[in-house]
Amino acid sequence: MLLLSVVFFATPLGLLLAFSFAGPTGVTLDNFAEFFGDPFNFKVLTNTMRLGFETVIGTTLLGIPIGLFYWHSGRRMRQVVVFLSLIPMLTSNVVRTFAWIVILSRQGPISQALLGLGLTGAPTSLLSTEFGLLLAMVQIDLPLIILPLVAILARTSRQLPEAAEVAGAGHWRILVTVLLPMMLPGLLAGWILVFASTSASYVTQAAIGGARNVYVPQLITRQVGVLFNWPLASAIAMVLLLSTGALLMALALISRHRRLVGHA
Amino acid sequence: MATQSGALLVDGLTHSYGGELAIQDVSFDIAPGEIVALLGPSGCGKSTVLRAIAGLIQPAQGQIMLAGKHLGGVAARERGIGMVFQNYALFPHLTVEENVAYPLACQHVPKAARKERVRELLALIQLDGFGRRLPRELSGGQQQRVAVARALAASPALLLLDEPFGALDRALRFDLQVEMLRLQKSVGITTLIVTHDQEEAQSLASRLVLMNKGHVEQIDTPSTVYDRPKTLFVNSFIGQANQLRATVVETKAESAVLKLDASGSSLTLARRLDYAVGVRIVLTCRPEQVSVHAAATATSLPARLIVSVPLGPTLVHDLELADGTQVRASQMRSGAAFVPSLGDQVHVTIDADHCHVFPVHSISPSELNKGAKL
Ligand SMILES: Nc1ncnc2c1ncn2[C@@H]1O[C@H](COP(=O)(O)OP(=O)(O)O)[C@@H](O)[C@H]1O
Ligand SMILES: [Mg+2]
């Protein structure tokens, strides 16, 4: 196991690190300077982070009600919820992305519905918009937040909200003081997964975001595939790795807070 | 702390889960400040009764009155009842202080008053200085006391406890039971405690409500339940009871004669028996009412000693009668006239004055097994 992770994970990462410092005359910081020297690149980095945050928020807003529905369901219904949330994972990311292209297009159901309701005057396409991309990302990443949530809720005692009820708490107080804190460790795990997945989902970003919405993975591909600038591509990859890594580390640290450890 | 008063009246409570009857026509009452134990084997519906009183389930039928008020349409959160759950149900992400303050926060008690009340309660359960800990940083016994403090925080009219000692080891239980009694007396709150442990019920409660398969079988003081059980179930659930099959052969105004299946010998009871001649009955007696002798007498039954176990001051003998019926006898170890050894053929006599007689149909298969194990 350890050997495998050394061979297939640590070695490429080491190569990446080495490449990012490589210049024509030896070790240099030029690649990083070049990346940050271009304001466009910096904007792409912040866009990528923002897309990650927005997807996390979107999946959370959908995941919490689904989690609550799971919590209040009987055993049979719980199985249905788990199954339905797993279905998207059974189809490939590429297939789902192309399905979303159809849905978001000018002739797609969203456009037609808006038109039918009289909300828009002419057919509008959500393709090549950040909002359209966000919709697709939220749907694609939703299982990543639902599964850890369901895992936590499945082994949480129903007595906790009952104890709150007997103590005099109303529905909202039970939600805020008992159910959400119970869900928090699952949410944190989900946020880590969703954020990591979103900031690296090249296919969806490229196909739905289009040329107007560029994210870091596309930047890297362009350097490698079009300009053959491996050192700069490596430097960009390192920047992406460090910025998402720092965020994920922060989330992981939060989930080790004493109030959250050994929950449920 | 002010003494609270609130009588509880439960009348005709019936509830079923998905068509399966869990409790049927359960009725009992608790006087203000009294401790009553709801006692019965696991699965007999005790928690269901408790949950109906707390308002966590809506019973199909029956009435619950607390301090003269019908609880029928009252939501759980408005009933003013404190409850200790089976595994305490402390909020794992809240500290001891925050857990105890929870009911007060629900009632929008001002911060300062809340703090004062929490301090007072932690002193009451002797956990001052533990306020900042999380529940998982406490021992089982301490968690239990925190759960009790949380249940008492909002000065409820009634305290419900669901198997509060069930998760604790035996050695700790007695101390905590004494502690619980002290606490209950000092607060003076009407208390209903659910347990399947008869010793626990006897040591805590002034009256026992005995339940079996969703019914109430008997409501009496612990000693009455032990000495004058109304049903065969109560007789064998509270303490141990030997069961012997017999037939009524003669009934008179002040006496009755039974013929025991085990030996064919007869036994005379010096009291009136409300059974017709020829009826098959079950005769029960406690182990301490069975004595073991070396020589046969007119009323003795032959038996073989299978095993003897010293239990504190007593010696407990398991014996087998001629027809295979198992009988348990206990005798004091000190000053015993006759101590049999294993495999011995001995003679047992039964103290007829303390025997109980029940109709045969009151034996269910599970109780038969229980009897066989004796
Ligand atoms: N939520 C429930 N759904 C279905 N059946 C239940 C439920 N709770 C309890 N029961 C059944 O009702 C009966 C009584 O349960 P309970 O009141 O918990 O018993 P006790 O507390 O005496 O062990 C049992 O047969 C149990 O299986
Ligand atoms: Mg129970």
XYZ file of C-alpha atoms and ligand atoms in Angstrom, chain B residues 42-43 45-48 86 162-163 194, ligand 2:
11
model
C -37.917 -6.075 27.980
C -40.407 -5.358 25.189
C -44.293 -1.690 26.480
C -42.753 0.339 29.306
C -40.982 2.842 27.074
C -44.152 3.192 25.015
C -32.361 5.274 28.029
C -36.238 5.294 31.140
C -33.904 2.573 32.455
C -39.002 2.539 34.036
Mg -37.558 0.384 26.828
